[in-house]
Amino acid sequence: MKKLNEFLIPFIGLKLGKHQFEYQIDKAFFESFDYDEFESSDIKVNVVLEKKSTMLELAFKHKGTVHVPCDLTGEMFDLPVKGKIKLVVQFGEHFNNDNEELLILPHGEYQIDTKQYIYEMIALSIPLRKVHPGIKDGSLKTPALDKLNELKINDKKTVIQEENTDPRWDKLKKLLTDK
């Protein structure tokens, strides 16, 4: 995986306070991670870096759409995604990123690579089950959906069959409830 310089934030020259960075994420960004769960993406990422005297605080937010296939019908659609994460950066003797909310950088570092955090934030905001919105509101008409509706179990037929029981069994059921 190659480093993309646009995601490197050099914090050494920044004044104390908040600084904002914006990125437009597309399919090429995810190809560098070998992530191919969707056809295309249009996601805007906003990173707010707050520089303090002894640490850095980063707030990541993203909002946009990814073009994915529906898990039920296979139809392509734009799935809206959004999310946010926070990251605290402190300085220490050795690099340590074991904690997902805390990053420890060596004292000599002068920049932070935000690419991995942006990737994880977006990848985790995509649901496991992707269902076309037309299925929920009934506006999508496809052969696959027609077949699913045809094979769906009809609950009304089972209720009618339970109501039409033999009267001899009804008397036996009454014995069970008389106790």
Backbone as a chain_set.jsonl record, in Angstrom:
{"seq": "MKKLNEFLIPFIGLKLGKHQFEYQIDKAFFESFDYDEFESSDIKVNVVLEKKSTMLELAFKHKGTVHVPCDLTGEMFDLPVKGKIKLVVQFGEHFNNDNEELLILPHGEYQIDTKQYIYEMIALSIPLRKVHPGIKDGSLKTPALDKLNELKINDKKTVIQEENTDPRWDKLKKLLTDK", "coords": {"N": [[0.847, -1.167, 0.0], [0.693, 2.107, -0.966], [1.768, 5.312, 0.256], [-0.303, 8.118, 0.357], [0.251, 11.424, -0.182], [-1.557, 13.482, 0.247], [-3.06, 12.839, 2.464], [-1.43, 13.109, 4.599], [-0.866, 14.982, 7.432], [0.93, 17.66, 8.346], [1.68, 18.564, 11.454], [3.499, 20.014, 12.899], [4.109, 22.678, 12.172], [1.778, 24.035, 12.676], [-0.353, 26.368, 14.379], [-1.47, 26.602, 17.821], [-4.766, 25.439, 18.434], [-7.816, 25.004, 16.462], [-7.893, 23.285, 13.344], [-8.971, 22.762, 10.043], [-9.539, 20.162, 7.67], [-10.389, 18.93, 4.458], [-11.493, 16.206, 2.478], [-12.099, 14.508, -0.588], [-13.413, 11.471, -1.251], [-12.981, 8.735, -3.394], [-13.367, 5.89, -5.63], [-10.714, 5.164, -6.244], [-9.284, 5.635, -3.918], [-10.08, 3.518, -2.233], [-9.184, 1.377, -3.719], [-6.471, 1.384, -3.251], [-6.347, 0.096, -0.867], [-7.123, -2.416, -1.532], [-9.872, -2.89, -1.43], [-12.929, -3.819, -2.498], [-15.76, -3.706, -2.307], [-17.793, -2.226, -3.41], [-19.022, -0.45, -6.328], [-18.536, 2.305, -6.946], [-17.784, 5.454, -5.284], [-18.769, 8.398, -3.541], [-17.797, 10.384, -1.367], [-17.543, 12.734, 1.198], [-15.1, 13.814, 3.364], [-14.475, 15.229, 6.484], [-12.024, 16.576, 8.492], [-11.165, 17.633, 11.636], [-8.587, 19.045, 13.268], [-7.4, 19.568, 16.408], [-4.983, 21.305, 17.893], [-3.135, 21.049, 20.764], [-1.087, 21.954, 23.602], [0.27, 19.659, 24.564], [-0.792, 17.497, 23.216], [-2.749, 16.147, 20.446], [-6.005, 16.408, 19.071], [-8.18, 14.724, 17.015], [-11.016, 14.921, 14.988], [-12.998, 13.055, 13.011], [-15.313, 13.114, 10.345], [-17.701, 11.846, 8.081], [-19.686, 11.849, 5.083], [-21.786, 10.713, 2.53], [-22.244, 8.786, -0.498], [-22.254, 5.349, -1.567], [-21.997, 3.19, -4.34], [-23.62, 0.306, -4.573], [-24.444, -3.252, -4.891], [-27.717, -4.594, -4.345], [-28.422, -6.857, -1.714], [-30.554, -8.612, -1.848], [-31.804, -8.49, -4.413], [-29.847, -7.899, -6.299], [-29.781, -5.587, -7.724], [-28.262, -2.476, -8.59], [-27.601, 0.34, -6.503], [-27.491, 3.6, -4.911], [-26.142, 3.848, -1.824], [-26.619, 5.631, 1.081], [-24.109, 6.791, 3.314], [-22.746, 7.577, 6.503], [-20.779, 8.842, 9.21], [-18.71, 9.084, 12.194], [-15.645, 9.532, 13.992], [-13.415, 9.819, 16.796], [-10.093, 10.744, 17.643], [-7.323, 10.668, 19.716], [-4.145, 11.99, 19.928], [-1.114, 11.378, 21.365], [2.21, 11.934, 22.655], [5.09, 9.898, 22.977], [7.575, 7.453, 23.948], [7.664, 5.308, 22.088], [6.078, 4.281, 18.992], [2.616, 3.549, 19.04], [-0.338, 2.055, 18.306], [-2.345, 0.494, 19.378], [-4.734, 0.963, 20.751], [-7.923, 1.955, 19.632], [-8.848, 4.543, 19.9], [-6.761, 6.061, 20.759], [-3.635, 7.241, 19.859], [-0.206, 6.868, 19.949], [2.579, 8.683, 19.255], [6.09, 8.802, 18.408], [8.399, 11.136, 19.959], [9.826, 12.659, 18.049], [8.26, 12.893, 15.743], [6.592, 14.662, 13.104], [4.362, 14.752, 11.529], [1.111, 13.353, 10.762], [-0.456, 10.457, 9.501], [-3.506, 10.19, 8.113], [-4.884, 8.457, 6.531], [-5.447, 5.666, 7.017], [-7.251, 5.783, 9.162], [-9.405, 7.162, 8.038], [-10.163, 5.324, 6.075], [-10.945, 3.072, 7.688], [-13.064, 4.208, 9.152], [-14.982, 4.745, 7.149], [-15.341, 2.194, 5.97], [-16.392, 0.756, 8.116], [-18.825, 1.985, 8.416], [-20.475, 1.084, 6.459], [-23.248, -0.932, 6.049], [-23.701, -4.456, 6.863], [-25.761, -5.841, 5.599], [-27.162, -4.913, 2.685], [-29.852, -3.335, 1.471], [-32.009, -2.483, -1.124], [-33.654, 0.671, -1.284], [-36.084, 0.75, -2.622], [-37.269, -1.688, -2.182], [-38.175, -1.641, 0.423], [-40.173, 0.378, 0.383], [-41.786, -0.608, -1.609], [-41.644, 0.142, -4.288], [-39.844, -0.906, -6.107], [-39.533, -3.01, -8.876], [-38.624, -6.052, -9.883], [-37.554, -9.107, -11.519], [-36.345, -10.885, -9.693], [-37.314, -10.023, -7.22], [-40.031, -10.461, -7.582], [-40.065, -13.253, -7.671], [-39.199, -13.832, -5.068], [-41.387, -12.834, -3.583], [-43.335, -14.571, -4.493], [-42.513, -16.998, -3.415], [-42.74, -16.549, -0.743], [-43.891, -17.333, 2.526], [-47.258, -17.672, 3.298], [-48.972, -16.31, 5.855], [-51.698, -16.086, 6.405], [-53.028, -18.321, 5.366], [-52.219, -20.412, 7.078], [-53.375, -19.643, 9.489], [-56.122, -19.847, 8.908], [-56.331, -22.603, 8.51], [-55.872, -23.515, 11.112], [-58.147, -22.608, 12.41], [-60.204, -24.161, 11.342], [-60.699, -26.819, 12.704], [-61.149, -30.206, 13.818], [-64.064, -30.921, 15.71], [-63.916, -32.851, 17.732], [-61.292, -32.768, 18.585], [-61.242, -30.274, 19.725], [-62.688, -30.645, 22.11], [-60.894, -32.302, 23.47], [-58.722, -30.552, 23.749], [-59.853, -28.786, 25.475], [-59.894, -30.232, 27.839], [-57.239, -30.167, 28.595], [-56.959, -27.514, 29.358], [-58.623, -27.244, 31.54], [-57.526, -27.857, 34.018]], "CA": [[0.0, 0.0, 0.0], [1.519, 3.305, -1.04], [1.299, 6.456, 1.037], [-0.78, 9.252, -0.41], [0.697, 12.605, 0.54], [-2.649, 14.39, 0.599], [-3.618, 12.447, 3.756], [-0.439, 13.408, 5.63], [-1.086, 16.298, 8.021], [2.104, 18.103, 9.107], [1.179, 19.352, 12.572], [4.589, 20.709, 13.583], [4.077, 24.106, 11.867], [0.46, 24.597, 12.952], [-0.527, 27.086, 15.642], [-2.414, 25.973, 18.741], [-6.152, 25.702, 18.063], [-8.469, 24.064, 15.537], [-7.563, 23.376, 11.926], [-9.906, 21.903, 9.319], [-9.083, 19.565, 6.422], [-11.468, 18.239, 3.757], [-11.056, 15.26, 1.456], [-13.131, 13.876, -1.402], [-13.014, 10.066, -1.365], [-13.577, 8.034, -4.525], [-13.022, 4.473, -5.762], [-9.252, 5.008, -6.262], [-8.833, 5.586, -2.523], [-10.315, 2.174, -1.708], [-8.36, 0.434, -4.477], [-5.154, 1.309, -2.624], [-6.495, -0.846, 0.247], [-7.682, -3.647, -2.109], [-11.247, -2.994, -0.941], [-13.776, -3.726, -3.681], [-17.129, -4.078, -1.932], [-18.763, -1.427, -4.14], [-18.604, -0.017, -7.662], [-17.99, 3.656, -6.895], [-18.124, 6.161, -4.06], [-18.703, 9.856, -3.532], [-17.843, 10.644, 0.074], [-16.809, 13.911, 1.65], [-14.57, 13.607, 4.707], [-14.072, 16.457, 7.156], [-11.153, 16.288, 9.628], [-10.848, 18.799, 12.458], [-7.434, 18.777, 14.121], [-7.22, 20.57, 17.462], [-3.627, 21.191, 18.423], [-2.955, 21.531, 22.132], [0.342, 22.032, 23.917], [0.875, 18.347, 24.794], [-1.436, 16.432, 22.432], [-3.608, 16.516, 19.33], [-7.303, 15.742, 19.015], [-8.715, 14.699, 15.66], [-12.419, 14.52, 14.854], [-13.272, 12.671, 11.63], [-16.722, 12.956, 9.971], [-17.889, 11.617, 6.649], [-21.062, 11.739, 4.592], [-21.81, 10.541, 1.087], [-22.92, 7.593, -1.006], [-21.491, 4.306, -2.253], [-22.821, 2.48, -5.327], [-23.498, -1.098, -4.193], [-25.555, -4.116, -5.305], [-28.651, -5.019, -3.3], [-28.19, -8.242, -1.323], [-31.716, -9.44, -2.173], [-32.153, -8.529, -5.831], [-28.69, -7.695, -7.152], [-29.892, -4.284, -8.387], [-27.317, -1.478, -8.102], [-28.214, 1.551, -5.974], [-26.619, 4.458, -4.109], [-26.395, 3.679, -0.4], [-26.053, 6.746, 1.848], [-23.294, 6.421, 4.466], [-22.209, 8.68, 7.291], [-20.214, 8.394, 10.471], [-17.686, 9.932, 12.789], [-14.794, 8.954, 15.029], [-12.49, 10.748, 17.435], [-8.775, 10.174, 17.868], [-6.423, 11.479, 20.539], [-2.746, 11.7, 19.61], [-0.175, 11.789, 22.407], [3.599, 11.679, 22.297], [5.762, 9.012, 23.913], [8.86, 6.889, 23.523], [7.523, 4.417, 20.934], [4.815, 4.307, 18.264], [1.666, 2.568, 19.551], [-1.71, 2.282, 17.843], [-3.152, -0.642, 19.832], [-6.048, 1.456, 21.126], [-8.539, 2.58, 18.462], [-9.127, 5.952, 20.155], [-5.54, 6.714, 21.222], [-2.448, 6.979, 19.051], [1.003, 7.412, 20.57], [3.635, 8.923, 18.277], [7.388, 9.139, 19.005], [8.586, 12.575, 20.168], [10.385, 13.325, 16.882], [7.328, 12.933, 14.608], [6.119, 15.994, 12.735], [3.146, 14.631, 10.725], [0.27, 12.194, 11.044], [-1.104, 9.902, 8.323], [-4.917, 9.973, 8.455], [-5.498, 7.596, 5.517], [-5.965, 4.43, 7.61], [-8.415, 6.111, 9.997], [-10.5, 7.487, 7.125], [-10.593, 4.05, 5.477], [-11.664, 2.274, 8.681], [-14.315, 4.883, 9.491], [-15.943, 4.557, 6.057], [-15.617, 0.764, 5.801], [-17.244, 0.306, 9.213], [-20.152, 2.602, 8.336], [-21.268, 0.387, 5.439], [-23.925, -2.054, 6.724], [-23.455, -5.796, 6.344], [-26.86, -6.179, 4.701], [-27.499, -3.745, 1.876], [-31.165, -3.563, 0.865], [-32.458, -1.381, -1.976], [-34.783, 1.375, -0.653], [-37.314, 0.44, -3.346], [-37.868, -2.903, -1.612], [-38.876, -1.256, 1.652], [-41.4, 1.127, 0.093], [-42.576, -1.346, -2.592], [-41.601, 0.746, -5.619], [-38.925, -1.639, -6.981], [-40.112, -4.165, -9.564], [-37.615, -6.852, -10.575], [-37.901, -10.535, -11.544], [-35.883, -11.541, -8.47], [-38.235, -9.659, -6.147], [-41.294, -11.16, -7.858], [-39.876, -14.649, -7.279], [-39.18, -13.861, -3.594], [-42.759, -12.663, -3.099], [-44.07, -15.791, -4.848], [-42.084, -18.073, -2.519], [-42.941, -16.143, 0.645], [-44.905, -18.116, 3.245], [-48.45, -16.881, 3.554], [-49.424, -16.551, 7.229], [-53.154, -16.141, 6.471], [-53.468, -19.695, 5.095], [-51.997, -21.244, 8.259], [-54.358, -19.248, 10.504], [-57.407, -20.407, 8.499], [-56.28, -24.033, 8.746], [-55.99, -23.752, 12.553], [-59.516, -22.338, 12.822], [-61.05, -25.262, 10.874], [-60.243, -28.067, 13.304], [-62.16, -31.204, 14.129], [-64.659, -30.618, 17.023], [-63.482, -33.825, 18.741], [-60.016, -32.285, 19.131], [-61.514, -29.111, 20.563], [-63.054, -31.14, 23.445], [-59.672, -32.769, 24.114], [-57.938, -29.37, 24.118], [-60.507, -28.199, 26.644], [-59.467, -31.007, 29.008], [-55.909, -29.687, 28.981], [-57.044, -26.191, 29.973], [-59.503, -27.273, 32.715], [-56.769, -28.175, 35.226]], "C": [[0.894, 1.231, 0.0], [0.92, 4.424, -0.192], [0.848, 7.553, 0.095], [-0.491, 10.508, 0.399], [-0.434, 13.533, 0.952], [-3.267, 14.054, 1.964], [-2.623, 12.624, 4.9], [-0.679, 14.829, 6.132], [0.167, 16.675, 8.816], [1.655, 19.049, 10.226], [2.251, 20.203, 13.238], [4.532, 22.226, 13.333], [2.757, 24.78, 12.186], [0.431, 25.303, 14.301], [-1.474, 26.288, 16.533], [-3.828, 26.376, 18.343], [-6.659, 24.681, 17.065], [-8.089, 24.373, 14.093], [-8.423, 22.352, 11.191], [-9.309, 21.452, 7.996], [-10.255, 18.826, 5.795], [-10.881, 17.37, 2.652], [-12.272, 14.747, 0.705], [-12.652, 12.457, -1.689], [-13.751, 9.42, -2.538], [-13.067, 6.594, -4.565], [-11.51, 4.239, -5.712], [-8.681, 4.928, -4.848], [-8.954, 4.17, -1.973], [-9.511, 1.113, -2.466], [-6.964, 0.32, -3.887], [-5.167, 0.388, -1.407], [-6.976, -2.218, -0.23], [-9.085, -3.932, -1.581], [-12.167, -2.779, -2.135], [-15.216, -4.165, -3.401], [-18.181, -3.285, -2.704], [-18.152, -0.922, -5.446], [-17.933, 1.356, -7.64], [-18.402, 4.308, -5.582], [-17.992, 7.658, -4.275], [-18.899, 10.276, -2.082], [-16.988, 11.852, 0.392], [-16.403, 13.683, 3.1], [-14.088, 14.949, 5.248], [-13.261, 16.063, 8.392], [-10.864, 17.602, 10.343], [-9.737, 18.386, 13.405], [-7.334, 19.919, 15.131], [-5.858, 20.334, 18.094], [-3.591, 21.834, 19.797], [-1.474, 21.462, 22.458], [0.989, 20.657, 24.064], [0.276, 17.223, 23.959], [-2.236, 17.029, 21.289], [-4.922, 15.758, 19.459], [-7.816, 15.852, 17.593], [-10.152, 14.205, 15.694], [-12.693, 14.287, 13.373], [-14.782, 12.555, 11.436], [-16.791, 12.711, 8.479], [-19.368, 11.491, 6.318], [-21.001, 11.627, 3.08], [-22.561, 9.296, 0.69], [-21.904, 6.632, -1.61], [-22.461, 3.555, -3.162], [-22.609, 0.984, -5.127], [-24.638, -1.925, -4.797], [-26.423, -4.48, -4.102], [-28.404, -6.494, -2.996], [-29.355, -9.157, -1.684], [-31.927, -9.594, -3.677], [-30.962, -8.408, -6.771], [-28.725, -6.382, -7.908], [-28.891, -3.309, -7.757], [-28.079, -0.253, -7.599], [-27.188, 2.327, -5.162], [-27.047, 4.362, -2.655], [-25.798, 4.866, 0.352], [-25.291, 6.221, 3.066], [-22.854, 7.69, 5.181], [-21.679, 8.112, 8.594], [-19.191, 9.374, 10.991], [-16.895, 9.14, 13.814], [-13.92, 10.065, 15.598], [-11.197, 10.009, 17.722], [-7.951, 11.166, 18.675], [-5.004, 11.028, 20.221], [-1.877, 12.255, 20.728], [1.227, 11.411, 21.963], [4.264, 10.865, 23.392], [7.066, 8.504, 23.334], [8.746, 6.107, 22.217], [6.154, 4.61, 20.293], [3.899, 3.216, 18.802], [0.272, 2.944, 19.045], [-2.626, 1.119, 18.231], [-4.575, -0.224, 20.187], [-6.638, 2.206, 19.935], [-8.837, 4.063, 18.662], [-7.895, 6.732, 20.591], [-4.373, 6.272, 20.352], [-1.261, 7.628, 19.753], [2.086, 7.48, 19.499], [4.95, 9.187, 18.999], [7.581, 10.66, 19.041], [9.087, 13.296, 18.931], [9.447, 13.466, 15.695], [6.83, 14.356, 14.361], [4.851, 15.957, 11.879], [2.395, 13.358, 11.109], [-0.418, 11.771, 9.749], [-2.534, 9.516, 8.696], [-5.599, 8.973, 7.531], [-6.143, 6.348, 6.125], [-7.225, 4.691, 8.435], [-9.627, 6.461, 9.141], [-11.054, 6.207, 6.497], [-11.43, 3.234, 6.463], [-13.011, 2.887, 9.025], [-15.367, 4.634, 8.409], [-16.315, 3.08, 5.913], [-16.536, 0.244, 6.898], [-18.638, 0.929, 9.178], [-21.039, 1.948, 7.278], [-21.92, -0.829, 6.091], [-23.597, -3.398, 6.074], [-24.515, -6.202, 5.325], [-27.311, -4.914, 3.987], [-28.787, -4.039, 1.123], [-31.601, -2.3, 0.124], [-33.641, -0.673, -1.308], [-36.11, 1.131, -1.361], [-37.996, -0.815, -2.846], [-38.689, -2.538, -0.384], [-40.185, -0.529, 1.365], [-42.249, 0.493, -1.01], [-42.519, -0.795, -4.003], [-40.692, 0.005, -6.592], [-39.601, -2.869, -7.56], [-39.011, -4.874, -10.334], [-38.067, -8.305, -10.589], [-37.476, -11.254, -10.261], [-36.834, -11.253, -7.309], [-39.596, -10.329, -6.334], [-41.206, -12.62, -7.419], [-39.849, -14.784, -5.749], [-40.581, -13.726, -3.017], [-43.601, -13.898, -3.381], [-43.76, -16.92, -3.856], [-42.292, -17.754, -1.044], [-44.068, -16.962, 1.284], [-46.078, -17.203, 3.574], [-48.995, -17.247, 4.926], [-50.945, -16.681, 7.323], [-53.661, -17.564, 6.252], [-53.29, -20.579, 6.322], [-52.989, -20.905, 9.357], [-55.718, -19.851, 10.177], [-57.435, -21.911, 8.754], [-56.412, -24.342, 10.236], [-57.417, -23.544, 13.034], [-60.447, -23.499, 12.437], [-60.51, -26.583, 11.412], [-61.438, -28.971, 13.566], [-62.723, -30.922, 15.533], [-64.257, -31.618, 18.117], [-62.175, -33.369, 19.383], [-60.233, -31.081, 20.031], [-61.89, -29.543, 21.978], [-61.826, -31.654, 24.181], [-58.787, -31.6, 24.544], [-58.535, -28.709, 25.342], [-60.125, -28.924, 27.919], [-58.098, -30.535, 29.497], [-55.982, -28.354, 29.716], [-57.912, -26.178, 31.226], [-58.755, -27.506, 34.008], [-56.688, -27.047, 36.175]], "O": [[1.754, 1.38, 0.869], [-0.288, 4.466, 0.041], [1.548, 7.878, -0.864], [-0.941, 10.637, 1.538], [-0.288, 14.295, 1.907], [-3.931, 14.903, 2.558], [-2.942, 12.319, 6.049], [-0.695, 15.773, 5.342], [0.44, 16.07, 9.853], [1.294, 20.198, 9.968], [1.923, 21.045, 14.074], [4.885, 22.991, 14.23], [2.624, 25.988, 11.986], [1.105, 24.891, 15.246], [-2.191, 25.407, 16.059], [-4.064, 27.521, 17.957], [-6.04, 23.641, 16.84], [-7.98, 25.527, 13.679], [-8.586, 21.221, 11.648], [-8.665, 22.228, 7.289], [-11.028, 18.172, 6.495], [-9.914, 17.741, 1.987], [-13.344, 14.572, 1.285], [-11.602, 12.266, -2.302], [-14.97, 9.536, -2.665], [-12.407, 6.139, -3.63], [-11.068, 3.216, -5.189], [-7.698, 4.224, -4.614], [-8.035, 3.676, -1.32], [-9.194, 0.064, -1.907], [-6.33, -0.729, -4.004], [-4.109, -0.056, -0.961], [-7.213, -3.099, 0.596], [-9.436, -5.082, -1.317], [-12.191, -1.696, -2.72], [-15.807, -4.911, -4.181], [-19.359, -3.638, -2.657], [-16.937, -0.962, -5.642], [-16.88, 1.544, -8.249], [-19.252, 3.791, -4.857], [-17.195, 8.116, -5.094], [-20.023, 10.494, -1.63], [-15.859, 11.978, -0.081], [-17.241, 13.397, 3.955], [-13.39, 15.7, 4.566], [-13.741, 15.312, 9.241], [-10.382, 18.559, 9.738], [-9.912, 17.496, 14.237], [-7.201, 21.085, 14.758], [-5.614, 19.313, 18.737], [-3.962, 22.994, 19.975], [-0.689, 20.955, 21.657], [2.16, 20.503, 23.719], [0.785, 16.103, 23.989], [-2.382, 18.246, 21.176], [-4.948, 14.61, 19.903], [-7.88, 16.945, 17.031], [-10.468, 13.205, 16.339], [-12.627, 15.219, 12.572], [-15.466, 11.963, 12.271], [-16.032, 13.296, 7.706], [-20.183, 11.087, 7.148], [-20.255, 12.355, 2.424], [-23.409, 8.802, 1.434], [-20.847, 7.035, -2.095], [-23.611, 3.317, -2.792], [-21.553, 0.451, -5.467], [-25.675, -1.376, -5.171], [-25.925, -4.649, -2.989], [-28.2, -7.292, -3.911], [-29.163, -10.366, -1.813], [-32.195, -10.694, -4.162], [-31.066, -8.785, -7.939], [-27.798, -6.083, -8.661], [-28.696, -3.313, -6.542], [-29.081, 0.148, -8.192], [-26.151, 1.789, -4.772], [-28.162, 4.74, -2.294], [-24.591, 5.093, 0.273], [-25.762, 5.322, 3.762], [-22.622, 8.729, 4.562], [-22.083, 7.032, 9.025], [-18.847, 10.356, 10.334], [-17.405, 8.201, 14.425], [-13.714, 11.105, 14.972], [-11.197, 8.811, 18.007], [-7.893, 12.353, 18.354], [-4.7, 9.836, 20.243], [-1.898, 13.454, 21.005], [1.404, 10.657, 21.007], [4.042, 11.101, 24.58], [7.592, 9.048, 22.363], [9.607, 6.215, 21.343], [5.201, 5.039, 20.943], [4.337, 2.084, 19.004], [-0.226, 4.032, 19.333], [-3.568, 0.796, 17.506], [-5.519, -0.977, 19.948], [-5.947, 2.999, 19.296], [-9.058, 4.776, 17.683], [-7.973, 7.947, 20.776], [-4.155, 5.079, 20.138], [-1.312, 8.805, 20.11], [2.462, 6.465, 18.913], [4.94, 9.741, 20.098], [6.989, 11.381, 18.238], [8.786, 14.48, 18.775], [9.815, 14.11, 14.713], [6.671, 15.145, 15.293], [4.314, 17.01, 11.534], [2.954, 12.428, 11.69], [-0.903, 12.611, 8.991], [-2.744, 8.614, 9.507], [-6.776, 8.666, 7.723], [-7.275, 6.011, 5.776], [-8.163, 3.895, 8.401], [-10.753, 6.096, 9.481], [-12.269, 6.032, 6.4], [-12.508, 2.756, 6.11], [-13.998, 2.166, 9.175], [-16.521, 4.344, 8.725], [-17.492, 2.756, 5.751], [-17.374, -0.621, 6.641], [-19.544, 0.439, 9.852], [-22.234, 2.235, 7.213], [-21.215, -1.679, 6.634], [-23.259, -3.466, 4.893], [-24.205, -6.829, 4.312], [-27.783, -3.966, 4.614], [-28.812, -4.894, 0.238], [-31.565, -1.197, 0.67], [-34.548, -1.342, -0.813], [-37.165, 1.291, -0.748], [-39.194, -0.991, -3.067], [-39.779, -3.072, -0.181], [-41.194, -0.784, 2.023], [-43.326, 1.002, -1.319], [-43.293, -1.236, -4.852], [-40.757, 0.259, -7.795], [-40.174, -3.675, -6.827], [-38.517, -4.351, -11.333], [-38.883, -8.701, -9.756], [-38.185, -12.145, -9.794], [-37.124, -12.141, -6.507], [-40.238, -10.718, -5.359], [-42.159, -13.162, -6.86], [-40.406, -15.733, -5.199], [-40.928, -14.425, -2.065], [-44.485, -14.238, -2.595], [-44.643, -17.701, -3.503], [-42.045, -18.602, -0.187], [-45.079, -17.244, 0.641], [-45.893, -16.091, 4.07], [-49.435, -18.377, 5.136], [-51.439, -17.333, 8.244], [-54.63, -17.973, 6.891], [-54.143, -21.428, 6.584], [-53.409, -21.797, 10.093], [-56.407, -20.323, 11.081], [-58.463, -22.441, 9.174], [-57.017, -25.354, 10.589], [-57.862, -24.221, 13.961], [-61.399, -23.778, 13.166], [-59.932, -27.374, 10.666], [-62.588, -28.535, 13.535], [-61.945, -30.704, 16.462], [-64.258, -31.272, 19.298], [-61.97, -33.558, 20.582], [-59.492, -30.884, 20.994], [-61.477, -28.907, 22.948], [-61.716, -31.468, 25.393], [-58.165, -31.661, 25.604], [-57.812, -28.135, 26.157], [-60.038, -28.302, 28.978], [-57.844, -30.515, 30.702], [-55.166, -28.085, 30.597], [-57.933, -25.164, 31.924], [-59.367, -27.347, 35.064], [-56.079, -27.176, 37.237]]}, "num_chains": 1, "name": "protein.A"}
